[in-house]
Tab-separated table of C-alpha atoms in Angstrom:
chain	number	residue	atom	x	y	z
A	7	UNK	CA	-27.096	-26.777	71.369
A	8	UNK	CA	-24.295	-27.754	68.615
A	9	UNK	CA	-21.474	-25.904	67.876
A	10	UNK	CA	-21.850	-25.194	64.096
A	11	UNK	CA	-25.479	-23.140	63.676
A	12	UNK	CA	-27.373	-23.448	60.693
A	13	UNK	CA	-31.323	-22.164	60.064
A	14	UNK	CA	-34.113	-24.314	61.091
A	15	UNK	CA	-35.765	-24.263	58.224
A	16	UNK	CA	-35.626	-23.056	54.358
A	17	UNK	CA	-37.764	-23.398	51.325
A	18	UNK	CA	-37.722	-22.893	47.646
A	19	UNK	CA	-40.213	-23.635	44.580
A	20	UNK	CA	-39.598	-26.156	41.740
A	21	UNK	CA	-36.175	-25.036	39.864
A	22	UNK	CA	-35.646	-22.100	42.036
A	23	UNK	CA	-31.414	-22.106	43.695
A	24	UNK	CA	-31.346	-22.144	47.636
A	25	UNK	CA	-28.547	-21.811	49.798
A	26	UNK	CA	-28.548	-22.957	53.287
A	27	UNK	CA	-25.965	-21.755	56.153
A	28	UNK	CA	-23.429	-23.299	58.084
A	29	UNK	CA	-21.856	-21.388	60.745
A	30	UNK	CA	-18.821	-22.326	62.873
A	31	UNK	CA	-15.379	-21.319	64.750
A	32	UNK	CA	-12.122	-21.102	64.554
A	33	UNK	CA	-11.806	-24.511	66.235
A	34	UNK	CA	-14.300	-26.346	63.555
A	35	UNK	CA	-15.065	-25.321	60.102
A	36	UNK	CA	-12.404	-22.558	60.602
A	37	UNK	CA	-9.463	-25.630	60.366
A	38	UNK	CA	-11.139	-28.236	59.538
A	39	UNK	CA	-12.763	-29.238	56.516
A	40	UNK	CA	-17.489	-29.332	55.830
A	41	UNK	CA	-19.196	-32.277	55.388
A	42	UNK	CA	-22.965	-31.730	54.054
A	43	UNK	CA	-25.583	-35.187	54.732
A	44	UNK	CA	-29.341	-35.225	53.203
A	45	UNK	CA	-31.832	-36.950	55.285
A	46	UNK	CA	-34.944	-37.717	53.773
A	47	UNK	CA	-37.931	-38.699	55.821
A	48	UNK	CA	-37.558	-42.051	57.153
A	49	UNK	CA	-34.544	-42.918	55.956
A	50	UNK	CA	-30.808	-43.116	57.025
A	51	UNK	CA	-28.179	-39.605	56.716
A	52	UNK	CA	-26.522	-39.941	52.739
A	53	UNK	CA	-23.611	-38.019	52.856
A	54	UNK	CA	-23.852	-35.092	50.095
A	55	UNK	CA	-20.185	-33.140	50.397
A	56	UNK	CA	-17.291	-33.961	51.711
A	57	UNK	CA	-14.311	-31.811	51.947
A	58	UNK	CA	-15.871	-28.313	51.578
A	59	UNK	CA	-16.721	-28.797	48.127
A	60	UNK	CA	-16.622	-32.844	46.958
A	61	UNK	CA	-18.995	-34.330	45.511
A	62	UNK	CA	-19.767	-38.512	46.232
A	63	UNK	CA	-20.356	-40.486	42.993
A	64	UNK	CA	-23.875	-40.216	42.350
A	65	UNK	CA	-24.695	-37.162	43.752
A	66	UNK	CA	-26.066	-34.719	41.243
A	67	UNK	CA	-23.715	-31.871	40.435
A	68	UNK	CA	-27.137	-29.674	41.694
A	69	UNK	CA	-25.514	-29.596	44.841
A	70	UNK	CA	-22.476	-27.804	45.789
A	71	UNK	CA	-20.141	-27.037	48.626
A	72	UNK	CA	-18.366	-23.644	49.689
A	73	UNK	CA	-16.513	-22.601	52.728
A	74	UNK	CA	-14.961	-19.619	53.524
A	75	UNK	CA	-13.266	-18.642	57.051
A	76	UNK	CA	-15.627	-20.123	59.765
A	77	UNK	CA	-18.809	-20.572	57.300
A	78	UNK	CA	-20.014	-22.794	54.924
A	79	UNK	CA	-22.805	-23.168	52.909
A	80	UNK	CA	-24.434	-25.889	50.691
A	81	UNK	CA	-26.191	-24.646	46.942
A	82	UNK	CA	-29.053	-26.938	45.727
A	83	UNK	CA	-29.639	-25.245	41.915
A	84	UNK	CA	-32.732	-26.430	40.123
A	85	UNK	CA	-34.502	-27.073	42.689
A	86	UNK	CA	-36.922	-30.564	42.471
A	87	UNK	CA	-39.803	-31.829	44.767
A	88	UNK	CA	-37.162	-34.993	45.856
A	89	UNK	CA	-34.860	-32.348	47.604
A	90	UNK	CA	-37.078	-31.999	50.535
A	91	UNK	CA	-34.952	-33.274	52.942
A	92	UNK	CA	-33.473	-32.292	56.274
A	93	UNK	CA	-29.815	-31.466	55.800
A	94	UNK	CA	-26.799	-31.376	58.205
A	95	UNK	CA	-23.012	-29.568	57.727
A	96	UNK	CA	-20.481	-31.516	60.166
A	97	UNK	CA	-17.356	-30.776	60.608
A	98	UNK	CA	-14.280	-31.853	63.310
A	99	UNK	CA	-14.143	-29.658	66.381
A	100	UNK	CA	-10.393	-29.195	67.835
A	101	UNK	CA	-11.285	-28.315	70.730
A	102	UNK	CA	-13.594	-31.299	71.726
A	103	UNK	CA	-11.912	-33.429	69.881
A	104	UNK	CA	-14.648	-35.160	67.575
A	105	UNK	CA	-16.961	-34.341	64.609
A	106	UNK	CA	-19.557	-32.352	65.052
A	107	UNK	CA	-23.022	-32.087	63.280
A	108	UNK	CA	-25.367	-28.832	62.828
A	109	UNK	CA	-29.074	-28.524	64.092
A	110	UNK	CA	-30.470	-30.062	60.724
A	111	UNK	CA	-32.078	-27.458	57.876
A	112	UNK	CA	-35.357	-28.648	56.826
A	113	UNK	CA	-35.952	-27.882	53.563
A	114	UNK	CA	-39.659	-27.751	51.639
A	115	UNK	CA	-40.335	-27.186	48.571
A	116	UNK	CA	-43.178	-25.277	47.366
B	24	UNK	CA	-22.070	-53.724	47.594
B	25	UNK	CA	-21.870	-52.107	51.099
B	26	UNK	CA	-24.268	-52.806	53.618
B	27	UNK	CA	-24.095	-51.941	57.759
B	28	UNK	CA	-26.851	-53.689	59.401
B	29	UNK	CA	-27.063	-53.178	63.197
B	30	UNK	CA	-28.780	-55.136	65.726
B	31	UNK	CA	-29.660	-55.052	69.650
B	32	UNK	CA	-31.147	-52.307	70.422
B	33	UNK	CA	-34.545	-52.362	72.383
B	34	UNK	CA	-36.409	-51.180	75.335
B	35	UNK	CA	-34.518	-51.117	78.679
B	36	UNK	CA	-34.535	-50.204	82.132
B	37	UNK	CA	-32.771	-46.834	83.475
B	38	UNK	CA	-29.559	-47.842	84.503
B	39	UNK	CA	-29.088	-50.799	82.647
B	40	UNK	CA	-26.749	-52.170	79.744
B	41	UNK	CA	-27.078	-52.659	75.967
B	42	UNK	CA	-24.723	-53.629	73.341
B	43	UNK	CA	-25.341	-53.132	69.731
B	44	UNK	CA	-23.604	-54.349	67.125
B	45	UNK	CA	-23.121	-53.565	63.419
B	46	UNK	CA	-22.297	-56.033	60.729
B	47	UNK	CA	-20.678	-54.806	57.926
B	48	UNK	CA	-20.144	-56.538	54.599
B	49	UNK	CA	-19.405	-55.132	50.360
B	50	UNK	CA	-15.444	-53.340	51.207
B	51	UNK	CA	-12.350	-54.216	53.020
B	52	UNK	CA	-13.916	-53.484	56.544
B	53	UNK	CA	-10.358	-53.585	58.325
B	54	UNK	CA	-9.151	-50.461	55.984
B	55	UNK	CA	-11.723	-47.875	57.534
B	56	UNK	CA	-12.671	-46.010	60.785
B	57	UNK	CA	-16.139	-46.706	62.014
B	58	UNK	CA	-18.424	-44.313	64.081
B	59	UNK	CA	-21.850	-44.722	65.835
B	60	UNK	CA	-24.565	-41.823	65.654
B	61	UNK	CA	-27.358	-41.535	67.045
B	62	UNK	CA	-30.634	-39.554	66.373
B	63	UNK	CA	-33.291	-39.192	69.246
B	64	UNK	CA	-37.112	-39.049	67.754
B	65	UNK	CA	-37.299	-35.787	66.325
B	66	UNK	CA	-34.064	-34.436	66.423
B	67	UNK	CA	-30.716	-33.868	65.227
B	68	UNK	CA	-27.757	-36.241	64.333
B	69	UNK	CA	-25.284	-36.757	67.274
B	70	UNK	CA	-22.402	-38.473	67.298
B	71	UNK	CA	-21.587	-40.807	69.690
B	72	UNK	CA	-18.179	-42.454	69.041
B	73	UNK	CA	-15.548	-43.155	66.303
B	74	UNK	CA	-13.029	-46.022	66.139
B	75	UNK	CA	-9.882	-46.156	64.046
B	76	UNK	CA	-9.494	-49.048	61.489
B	77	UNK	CA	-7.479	-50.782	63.894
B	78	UNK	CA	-8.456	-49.475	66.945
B	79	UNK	CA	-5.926	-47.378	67.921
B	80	UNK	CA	-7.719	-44.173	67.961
B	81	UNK	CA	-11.205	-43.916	69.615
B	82	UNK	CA	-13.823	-41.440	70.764
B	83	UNK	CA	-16.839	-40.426	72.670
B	84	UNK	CA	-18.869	-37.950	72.867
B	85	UNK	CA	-18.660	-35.517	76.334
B	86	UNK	CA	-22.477	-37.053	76.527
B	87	UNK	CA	-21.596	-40.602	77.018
B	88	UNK	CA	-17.493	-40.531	78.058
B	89	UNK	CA	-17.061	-43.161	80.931
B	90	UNK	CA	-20.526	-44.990	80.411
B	91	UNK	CA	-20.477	-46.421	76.497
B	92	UNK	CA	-17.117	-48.738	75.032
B	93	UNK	CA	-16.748	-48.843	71.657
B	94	UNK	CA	-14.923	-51.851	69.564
B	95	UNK	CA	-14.507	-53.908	66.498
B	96	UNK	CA	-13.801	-57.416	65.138
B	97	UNK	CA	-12.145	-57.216	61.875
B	98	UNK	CA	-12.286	-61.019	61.606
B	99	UNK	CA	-15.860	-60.665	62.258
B	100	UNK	CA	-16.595	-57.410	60.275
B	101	UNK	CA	-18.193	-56.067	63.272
B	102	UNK	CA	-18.379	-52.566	64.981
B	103	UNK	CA	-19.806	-52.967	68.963
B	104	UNK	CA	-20.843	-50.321	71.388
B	105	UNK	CA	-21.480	-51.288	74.831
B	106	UNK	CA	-23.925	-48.985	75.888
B	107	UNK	CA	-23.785	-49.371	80.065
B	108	UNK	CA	-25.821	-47.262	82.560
B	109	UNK	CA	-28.558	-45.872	80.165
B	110	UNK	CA	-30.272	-42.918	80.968
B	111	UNK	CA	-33.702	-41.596	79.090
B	112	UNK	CA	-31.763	-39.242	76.826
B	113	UNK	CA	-30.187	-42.145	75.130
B	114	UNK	CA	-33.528	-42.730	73.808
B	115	UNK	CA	-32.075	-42.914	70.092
B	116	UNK	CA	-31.957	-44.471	66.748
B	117	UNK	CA	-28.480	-45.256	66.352
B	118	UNK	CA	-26.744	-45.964	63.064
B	119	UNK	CA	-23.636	-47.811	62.336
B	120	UNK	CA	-21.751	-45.954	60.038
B	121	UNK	CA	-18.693	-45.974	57.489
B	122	UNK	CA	-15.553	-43.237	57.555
B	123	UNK	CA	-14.378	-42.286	54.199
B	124	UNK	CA	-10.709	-42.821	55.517
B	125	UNK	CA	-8.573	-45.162	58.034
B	126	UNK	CA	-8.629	-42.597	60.947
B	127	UNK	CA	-11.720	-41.237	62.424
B	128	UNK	CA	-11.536	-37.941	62.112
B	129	UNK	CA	-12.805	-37.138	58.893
B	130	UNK	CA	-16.189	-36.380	59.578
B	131	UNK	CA	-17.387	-37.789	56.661
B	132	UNK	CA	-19.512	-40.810	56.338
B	133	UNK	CA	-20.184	-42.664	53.136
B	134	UNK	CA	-22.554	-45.611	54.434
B	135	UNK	CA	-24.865	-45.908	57.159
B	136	UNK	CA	-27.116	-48.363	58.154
B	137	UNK	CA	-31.025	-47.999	58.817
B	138	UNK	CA	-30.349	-48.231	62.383
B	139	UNK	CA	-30.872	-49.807	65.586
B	140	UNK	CA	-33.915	-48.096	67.957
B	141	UNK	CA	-32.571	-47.801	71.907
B	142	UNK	CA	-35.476	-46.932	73.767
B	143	UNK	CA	-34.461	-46.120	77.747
B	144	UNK	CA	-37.512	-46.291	80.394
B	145	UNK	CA	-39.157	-47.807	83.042
């Protein structure tokens, strides 16, 4: 069971916005900043957004970043058949002293 | 451009060792932290242990404290992890990958490799 919860599972059709959930503690997201990855199948973690809300070079500005007190969430707008992915929020954990990574959100789209 | 390959993984006996290793190449290897996760077959990412750009910092994971030693060879470009007294829930794919700063607590990770496959049974 990880620390930081987010839903199994969320879906969207072809240029629809989704949102998916991130939720934490005071001892993770709540001092410490998000980190979203994409996973798509068969293929290695790309990291999405860093610090809450940063974007990588490269990464389409589709996808966005928000955090407020011991939640975060990541925004894919205009949503496209290539999104369906499994994505993970990770974040540092004081209290166990490392980073920490979320359940995984699969995403489909319709 | 940057590329982590990692090699040694395999199948192996309950209680026995492994040690992977990650070669990294494409950026200044010696200015970054480097972590290993892992991913067992159908789940989550986990991660397993961080190292500071010059080793001064390092962690594990509660899950493998005591039993896995992680290092690096910046005159090599090479991350390790020594991987001793395997169990069946190290079953894993585990990736090499890249911090975003010097220290390793960031918990962001720019590159990764494809991965190494650890398969623990008898």
């Amino acid at each position: 069971q990880s620390v930081l919860t987010q839903p199994p599972s969320a879906s969207g059709t072809p240029g629809q916005r989704v949102t998916i959930s991130c939720s934490g503690s005071s001892s993770n997201i709540g001092s410490n900043t998000v980190n979203w990855y994409q996973q798509l199948p068969g293929t290695a973690p790309k990291l999405l957004i860093y610090s809450n809300n940063q974007r990588p070079s490269g990464v389409p500005d589709r996808f966005s970043g928000s955090k407020s007190g011991t939640s975060a969430s990541l925004a894919i707008s205009g949503l496209q058949s290539e999104d369906e992915a499994d994505y993970y929020c990770a974040a540092w954990d004081d209290s166990l002293n490392g980073p920490w990574f979320g359940g995984g959100t699969k995403l489909t789209v319709l | 451009e940057v590329q982590l390959v990692e090699s040694g993984g395999g199948l192996v006996q309950p209680g026995r060792s492994l040690r992977l290793s990650c070669a990294a190449s494409g950026f200044t290897f010696d200015d970054y932290a480097m972590h290993w996760v892992r991913q067992a077959p159908g789940k989550g990412l986990e991660w397993v242990s961080g190292i500071s750009w010059n080793s001064g910092s390092i962690g594990y994971a509660d899950s493998v404290k005591g039993r896995f030693t992680i290092s690096r060879d910046n005159a090599k470009n090479s991350l390790y992890l020594q991987m001793n007294s395997l169990r069946a829930e190290d079953t894993a794919l585990y990736y090499c990958a890249k911090d975003v700063r010097y220290y390793y607590g960031s918990g962001s990770y720019n590159y990764w490799g494809q991965g190494t496959l650890v398969t623990v049974s008898s």
